[in-house]
Short mmCIF file of C-alpha atoms in Angstrom, two decimals:
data_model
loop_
_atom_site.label_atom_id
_atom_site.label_comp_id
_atom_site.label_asym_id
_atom_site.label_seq_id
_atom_site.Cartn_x
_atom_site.Cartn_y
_atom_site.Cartn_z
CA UNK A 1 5.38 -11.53 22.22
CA UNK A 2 6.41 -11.76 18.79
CA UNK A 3 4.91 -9.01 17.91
CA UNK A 4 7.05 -6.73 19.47
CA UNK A 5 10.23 -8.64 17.85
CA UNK A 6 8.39 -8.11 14.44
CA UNK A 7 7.72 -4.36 15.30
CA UNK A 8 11.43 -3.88 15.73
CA UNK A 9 13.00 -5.49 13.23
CA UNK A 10 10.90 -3.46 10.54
CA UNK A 11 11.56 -0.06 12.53
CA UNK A 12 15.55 -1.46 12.77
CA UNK A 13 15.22 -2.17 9.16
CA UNK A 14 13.78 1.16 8.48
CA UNK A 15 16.69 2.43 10.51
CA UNK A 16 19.40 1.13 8.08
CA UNK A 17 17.58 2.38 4.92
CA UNK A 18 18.05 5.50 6.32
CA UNK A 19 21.06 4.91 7.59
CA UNK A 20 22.18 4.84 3.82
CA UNK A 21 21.58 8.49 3.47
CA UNK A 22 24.77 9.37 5.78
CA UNK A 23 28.19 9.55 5.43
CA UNK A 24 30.13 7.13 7.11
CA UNK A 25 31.49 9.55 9.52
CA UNK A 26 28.03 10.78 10.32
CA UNK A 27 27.48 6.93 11.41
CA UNK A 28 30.51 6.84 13.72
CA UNK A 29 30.70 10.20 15.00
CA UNK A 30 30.53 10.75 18.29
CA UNK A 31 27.28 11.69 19.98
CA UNK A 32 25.68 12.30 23.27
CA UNK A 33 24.53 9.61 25.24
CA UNK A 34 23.58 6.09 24.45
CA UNK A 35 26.28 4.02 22.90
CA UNK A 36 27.85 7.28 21.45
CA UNK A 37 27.20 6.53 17.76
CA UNK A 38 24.69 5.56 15.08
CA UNK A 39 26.71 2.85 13.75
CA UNK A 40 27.52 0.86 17.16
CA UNK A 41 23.83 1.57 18.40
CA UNK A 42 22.71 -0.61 15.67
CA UNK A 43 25.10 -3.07 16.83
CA UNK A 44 24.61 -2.99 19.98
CA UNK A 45 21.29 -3.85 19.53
CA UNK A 46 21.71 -6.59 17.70
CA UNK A 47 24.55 -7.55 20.54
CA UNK A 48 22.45 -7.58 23.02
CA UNK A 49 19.15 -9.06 21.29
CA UNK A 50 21.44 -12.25 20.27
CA UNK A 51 23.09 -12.68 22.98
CA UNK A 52 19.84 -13.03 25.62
CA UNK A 53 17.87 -14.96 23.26
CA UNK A 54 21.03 -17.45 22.92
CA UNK A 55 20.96 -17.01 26.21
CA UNK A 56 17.58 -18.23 26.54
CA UNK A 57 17.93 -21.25 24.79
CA UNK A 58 21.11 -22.24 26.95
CA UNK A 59 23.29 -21.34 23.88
CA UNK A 60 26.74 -20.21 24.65
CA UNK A 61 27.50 -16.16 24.14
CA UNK A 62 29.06 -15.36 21.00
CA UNK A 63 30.84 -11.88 22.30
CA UNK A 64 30.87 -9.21 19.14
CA UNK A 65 33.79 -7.49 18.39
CA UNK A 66 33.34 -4.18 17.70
CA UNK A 67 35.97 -3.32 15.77
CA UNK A 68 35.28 -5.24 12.89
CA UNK A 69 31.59 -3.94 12.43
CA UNK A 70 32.90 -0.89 10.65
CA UNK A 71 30.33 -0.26 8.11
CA UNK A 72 26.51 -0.59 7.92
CA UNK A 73 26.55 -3.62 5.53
CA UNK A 74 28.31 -5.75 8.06
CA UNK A 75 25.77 -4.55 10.87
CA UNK A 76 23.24 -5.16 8.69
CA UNK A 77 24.13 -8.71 7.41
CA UNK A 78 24.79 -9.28 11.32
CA UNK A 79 21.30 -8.63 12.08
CA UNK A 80 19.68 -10.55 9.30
CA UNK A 81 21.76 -13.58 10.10
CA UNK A 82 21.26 -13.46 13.85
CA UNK A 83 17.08 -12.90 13.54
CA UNK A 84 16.74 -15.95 11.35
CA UNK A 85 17.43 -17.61 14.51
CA UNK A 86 15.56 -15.68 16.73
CA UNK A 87 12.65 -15.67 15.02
CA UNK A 88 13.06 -19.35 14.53
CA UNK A 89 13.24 -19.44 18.45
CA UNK A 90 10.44 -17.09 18.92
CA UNK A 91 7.85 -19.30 16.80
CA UNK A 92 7.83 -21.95 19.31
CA UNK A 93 7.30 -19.07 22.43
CA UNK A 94 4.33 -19.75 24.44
CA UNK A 95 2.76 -18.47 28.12
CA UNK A 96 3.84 -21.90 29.51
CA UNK A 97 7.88 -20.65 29.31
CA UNK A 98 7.36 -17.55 31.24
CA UNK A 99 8.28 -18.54 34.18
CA UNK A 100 11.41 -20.96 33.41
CA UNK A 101 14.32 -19.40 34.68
CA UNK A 102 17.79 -18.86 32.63
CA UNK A 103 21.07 -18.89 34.45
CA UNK A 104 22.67 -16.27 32.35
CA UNK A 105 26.83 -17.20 31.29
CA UNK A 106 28.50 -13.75 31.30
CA UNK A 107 27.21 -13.28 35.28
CA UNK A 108 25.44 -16.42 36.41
CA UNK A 109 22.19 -14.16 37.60
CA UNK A 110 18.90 -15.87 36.83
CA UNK A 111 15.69 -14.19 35.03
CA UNK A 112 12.48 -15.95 34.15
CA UNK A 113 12.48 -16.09 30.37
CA UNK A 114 9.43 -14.12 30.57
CA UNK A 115 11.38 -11.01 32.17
CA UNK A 116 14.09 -11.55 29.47
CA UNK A 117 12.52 -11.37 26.53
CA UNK A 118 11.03 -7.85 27.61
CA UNK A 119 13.96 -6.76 28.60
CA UNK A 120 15.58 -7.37 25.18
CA UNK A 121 12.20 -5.94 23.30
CA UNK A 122 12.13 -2.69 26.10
CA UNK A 123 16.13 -1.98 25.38
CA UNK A 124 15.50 -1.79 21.47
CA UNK A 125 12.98 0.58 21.68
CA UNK A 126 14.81 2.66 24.00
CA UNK A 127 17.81 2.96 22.11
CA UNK A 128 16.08 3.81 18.98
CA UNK A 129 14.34 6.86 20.62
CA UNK A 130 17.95 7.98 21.46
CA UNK A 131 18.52 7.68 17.15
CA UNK A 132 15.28 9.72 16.84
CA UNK A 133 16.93 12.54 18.71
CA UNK A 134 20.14 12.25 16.87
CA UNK A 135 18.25 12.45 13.51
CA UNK A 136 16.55 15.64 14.57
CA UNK A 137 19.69 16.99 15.40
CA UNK A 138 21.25 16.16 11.88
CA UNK A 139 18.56 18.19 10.70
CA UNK A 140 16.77 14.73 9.35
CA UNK A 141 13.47 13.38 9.77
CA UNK A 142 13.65 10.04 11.71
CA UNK A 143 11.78 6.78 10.73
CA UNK A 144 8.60 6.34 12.59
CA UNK A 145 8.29 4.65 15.66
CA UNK A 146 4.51 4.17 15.83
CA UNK A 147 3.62 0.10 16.19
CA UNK A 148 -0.02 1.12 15.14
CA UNK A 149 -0.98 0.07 11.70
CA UNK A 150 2.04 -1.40 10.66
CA UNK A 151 0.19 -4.33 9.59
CA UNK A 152 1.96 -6.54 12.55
CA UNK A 153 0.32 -9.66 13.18
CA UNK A 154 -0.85 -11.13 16.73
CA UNK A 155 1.50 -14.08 17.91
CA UNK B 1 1.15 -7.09 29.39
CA UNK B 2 1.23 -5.37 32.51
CA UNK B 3 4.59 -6.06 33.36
CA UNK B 4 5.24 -3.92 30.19
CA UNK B 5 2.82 -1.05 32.16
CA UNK B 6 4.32 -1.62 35.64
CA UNK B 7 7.95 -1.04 33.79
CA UNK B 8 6.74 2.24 32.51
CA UNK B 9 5.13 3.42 35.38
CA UNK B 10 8.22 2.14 37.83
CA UNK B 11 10.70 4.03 35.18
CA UNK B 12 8.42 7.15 34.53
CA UNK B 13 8.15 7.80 38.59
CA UNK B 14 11.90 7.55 38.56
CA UNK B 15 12.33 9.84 36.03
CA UNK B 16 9.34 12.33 37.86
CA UNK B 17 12.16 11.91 40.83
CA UNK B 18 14.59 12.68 38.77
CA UNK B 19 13.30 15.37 37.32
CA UNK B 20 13.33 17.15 40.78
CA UNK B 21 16.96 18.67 40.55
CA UNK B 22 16.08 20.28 37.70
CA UNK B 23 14.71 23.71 37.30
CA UNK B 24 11.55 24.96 35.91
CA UNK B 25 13.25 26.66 32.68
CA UNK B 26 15.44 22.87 32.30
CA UNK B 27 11.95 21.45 32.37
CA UNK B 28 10.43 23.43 30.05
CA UNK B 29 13.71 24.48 27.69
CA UNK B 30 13.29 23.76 24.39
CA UNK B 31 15.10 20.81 23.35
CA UNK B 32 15.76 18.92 19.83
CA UNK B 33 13.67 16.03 18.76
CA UNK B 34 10.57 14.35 20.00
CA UNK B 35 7.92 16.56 22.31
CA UNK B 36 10.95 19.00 22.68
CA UNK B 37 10.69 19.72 26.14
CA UNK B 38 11.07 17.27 29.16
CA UNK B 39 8.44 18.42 30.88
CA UNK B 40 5.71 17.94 27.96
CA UNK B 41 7.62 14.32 27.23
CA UNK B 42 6.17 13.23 30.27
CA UNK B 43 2.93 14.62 29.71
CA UNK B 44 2.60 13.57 26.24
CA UNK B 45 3.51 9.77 27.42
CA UNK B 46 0.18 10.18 30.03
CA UNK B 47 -1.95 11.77 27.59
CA UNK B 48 -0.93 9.00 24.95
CA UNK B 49 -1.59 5.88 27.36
CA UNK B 50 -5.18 7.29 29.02
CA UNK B 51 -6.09 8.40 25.83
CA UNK B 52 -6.15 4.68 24.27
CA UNK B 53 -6.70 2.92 27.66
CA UNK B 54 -10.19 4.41 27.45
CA UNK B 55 -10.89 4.39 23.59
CA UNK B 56 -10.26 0.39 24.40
CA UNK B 57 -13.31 0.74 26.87
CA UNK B 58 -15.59 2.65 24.75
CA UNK B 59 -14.67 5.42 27.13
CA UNK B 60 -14.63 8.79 25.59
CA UNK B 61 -11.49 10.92 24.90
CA UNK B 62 -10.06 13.17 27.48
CA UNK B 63 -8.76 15.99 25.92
CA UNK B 64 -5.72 17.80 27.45
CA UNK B 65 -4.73 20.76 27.83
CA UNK B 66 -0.85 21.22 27.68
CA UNK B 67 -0.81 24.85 28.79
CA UNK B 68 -2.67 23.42 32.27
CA UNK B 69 0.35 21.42 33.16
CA UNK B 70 3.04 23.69 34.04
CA UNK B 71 4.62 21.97 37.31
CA UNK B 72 6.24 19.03 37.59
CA UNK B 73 3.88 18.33 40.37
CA UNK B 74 0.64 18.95 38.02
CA UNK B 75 1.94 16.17 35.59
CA UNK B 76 3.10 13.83 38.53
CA UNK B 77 -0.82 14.05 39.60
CA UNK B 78 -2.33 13.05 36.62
CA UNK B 79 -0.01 10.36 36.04
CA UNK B 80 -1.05 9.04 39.07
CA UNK B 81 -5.07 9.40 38.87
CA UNK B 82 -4.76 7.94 35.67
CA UNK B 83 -2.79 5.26 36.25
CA UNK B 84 -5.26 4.54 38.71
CA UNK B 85 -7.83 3.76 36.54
CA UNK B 86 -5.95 1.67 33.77
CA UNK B 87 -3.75 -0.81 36.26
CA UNK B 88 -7.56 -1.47 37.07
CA UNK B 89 -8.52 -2.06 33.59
CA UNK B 90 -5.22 -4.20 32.94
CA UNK B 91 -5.82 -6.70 35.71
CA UNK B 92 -8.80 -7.56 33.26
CA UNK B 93 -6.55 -7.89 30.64
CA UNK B 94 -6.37 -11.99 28.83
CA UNK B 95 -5.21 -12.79 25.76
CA UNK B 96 -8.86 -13.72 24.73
CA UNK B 97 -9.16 -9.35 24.56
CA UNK B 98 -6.37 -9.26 21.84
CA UNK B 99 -8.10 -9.59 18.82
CA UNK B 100 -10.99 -7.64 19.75
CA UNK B 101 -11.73 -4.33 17.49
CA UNK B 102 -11.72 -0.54 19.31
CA UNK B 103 -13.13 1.94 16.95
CA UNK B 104 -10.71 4.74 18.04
CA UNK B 105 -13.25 8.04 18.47
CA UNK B 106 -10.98 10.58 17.72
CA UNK B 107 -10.39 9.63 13.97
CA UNK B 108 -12.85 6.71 13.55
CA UNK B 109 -9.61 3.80 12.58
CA UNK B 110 -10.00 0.27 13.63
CA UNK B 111 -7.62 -1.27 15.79
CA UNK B 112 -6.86 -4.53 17.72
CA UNK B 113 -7.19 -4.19 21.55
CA UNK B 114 -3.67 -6.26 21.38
CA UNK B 115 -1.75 -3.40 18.95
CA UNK B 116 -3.19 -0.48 20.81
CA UNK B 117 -1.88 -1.64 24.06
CA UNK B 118 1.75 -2.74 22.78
CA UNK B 119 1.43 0.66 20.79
CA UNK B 120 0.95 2.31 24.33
CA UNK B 121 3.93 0.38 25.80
CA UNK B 122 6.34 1.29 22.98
CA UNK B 123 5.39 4.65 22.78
CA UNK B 124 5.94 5.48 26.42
CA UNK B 125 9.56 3.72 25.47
CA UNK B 126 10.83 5.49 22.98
CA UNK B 127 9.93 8.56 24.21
CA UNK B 128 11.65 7.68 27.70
CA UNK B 129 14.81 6.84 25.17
CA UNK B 130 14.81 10.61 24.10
CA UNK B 131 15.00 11.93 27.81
CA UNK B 132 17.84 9.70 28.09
CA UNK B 133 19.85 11.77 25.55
CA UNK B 134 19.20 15.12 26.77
CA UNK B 135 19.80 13.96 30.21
CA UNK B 136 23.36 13.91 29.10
CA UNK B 137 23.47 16.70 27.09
CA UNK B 138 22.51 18.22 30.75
CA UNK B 139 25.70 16.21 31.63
CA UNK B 140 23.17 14.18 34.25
CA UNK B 141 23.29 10.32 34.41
CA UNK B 142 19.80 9.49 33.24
CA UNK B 143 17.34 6.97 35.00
CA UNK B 144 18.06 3.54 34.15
CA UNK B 145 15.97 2.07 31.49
CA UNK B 146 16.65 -1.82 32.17
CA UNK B 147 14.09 -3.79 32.78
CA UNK B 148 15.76 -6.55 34.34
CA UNK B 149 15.85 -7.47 37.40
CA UNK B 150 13.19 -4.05 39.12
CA UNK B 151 11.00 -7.30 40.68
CA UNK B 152 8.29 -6.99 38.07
CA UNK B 153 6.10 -9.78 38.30
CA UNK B 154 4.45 -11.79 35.16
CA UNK B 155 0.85 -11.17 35.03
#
């Protein structure tokens, strides 16, 4: 499973190098479909990753305000910060959790951990193909999204 | 894994659905990013997944050929044959398979069995991601891309 974590945060990461080329109105203007932006994409992302993997671990939901994630340092710090835990969580993942079952805070519905973590890995990766589409239409080549040979280790 | 596969498949037959109220020129209109056309994107995403199902089973390489697969029906078909034949392959699937090596025929690289597969997943993914975004710039609500909570079952 970690894999996949490890496979997004270096195409994420790859996402705010090259976020570095725009201006910051390029990163907040508004776009179609998705979360409307570059910028809050990112975040949202990182929003959403945190909060089910707190989630998971019967942590309570720290709810992001987006209004003071205005530039892509402050995303980026955010998702640094928040992975150290989640990879720290991650480590001790095994087959055996699959099937324990998280009463989630902001709606009381339960999951299996083993449907939550794919959901969180799954809504990454879809969001970044909507960035790939947004790059092209900037008239910029967007980061690769290939997990082959990306030197990602088995876990 | 194959929840991962039974996502995709569950999402891409929604999308096949979808894809219904559309005409043959929105299918086939040129569109920025990706496979730039939605009708290809779904072809592309089957071509991509039988092509390294079988190069995991020393099977050889079907080739395809794009100007065949004109009709939404013609893509729907082989998406279905094929899938066929790799949900049968997947119920094989253990983790003992991961690190196992596929020699992939069509440009002689080594790969694990376990990155070709999540490869396979993420592809199908991100490319789903970029149908998203011109779904609105048709001004249509796409096909939802959650995972949670379609009654996948852990396997």
């Amino acid at each position: 499973m970690l894999m996949f974590f490890q496979y997004n945060w270096q195409v994420r990461n790859e996402w705010f190098e090259w976020c570095k080329e725009l201006s910051a109105n390029e990163l907040k203007e508004k776009r179609i479909g998705g979360v409307e932006n570059i910028l809050n994409t990112l975040l949202h992302i990182v929003d959403v990753e945190t909060s089910w993997i707190r989630a998971i671990q019967n942590k309570r939901d720290y709810v992001i305000n987006f209004d003071e994630y205005t530039t892509l340092e402050k995303v980026k710090d955010l998702s640094d910060l928040n992975r150290r835990e989640i990879e720290e969580y991650l480590l001790t993942w095994s087959a055996e959790i699959e099937n324990e079952i998280t009463v989630v805070p902001w709606s009381g519905d339960q999951f299996t951990k083993g449907e939550i973590v794919r959901h969180v890995i799954a809504h990454e990766i879809h969001h970044i193909g909507q960035l790939s589409v947004w790059a092209r239409e900037l008239d910029r080549t967007p980061v690769s999204a290939s997990l082959i040979d990306r030197g990602l280790l088995r876990k």
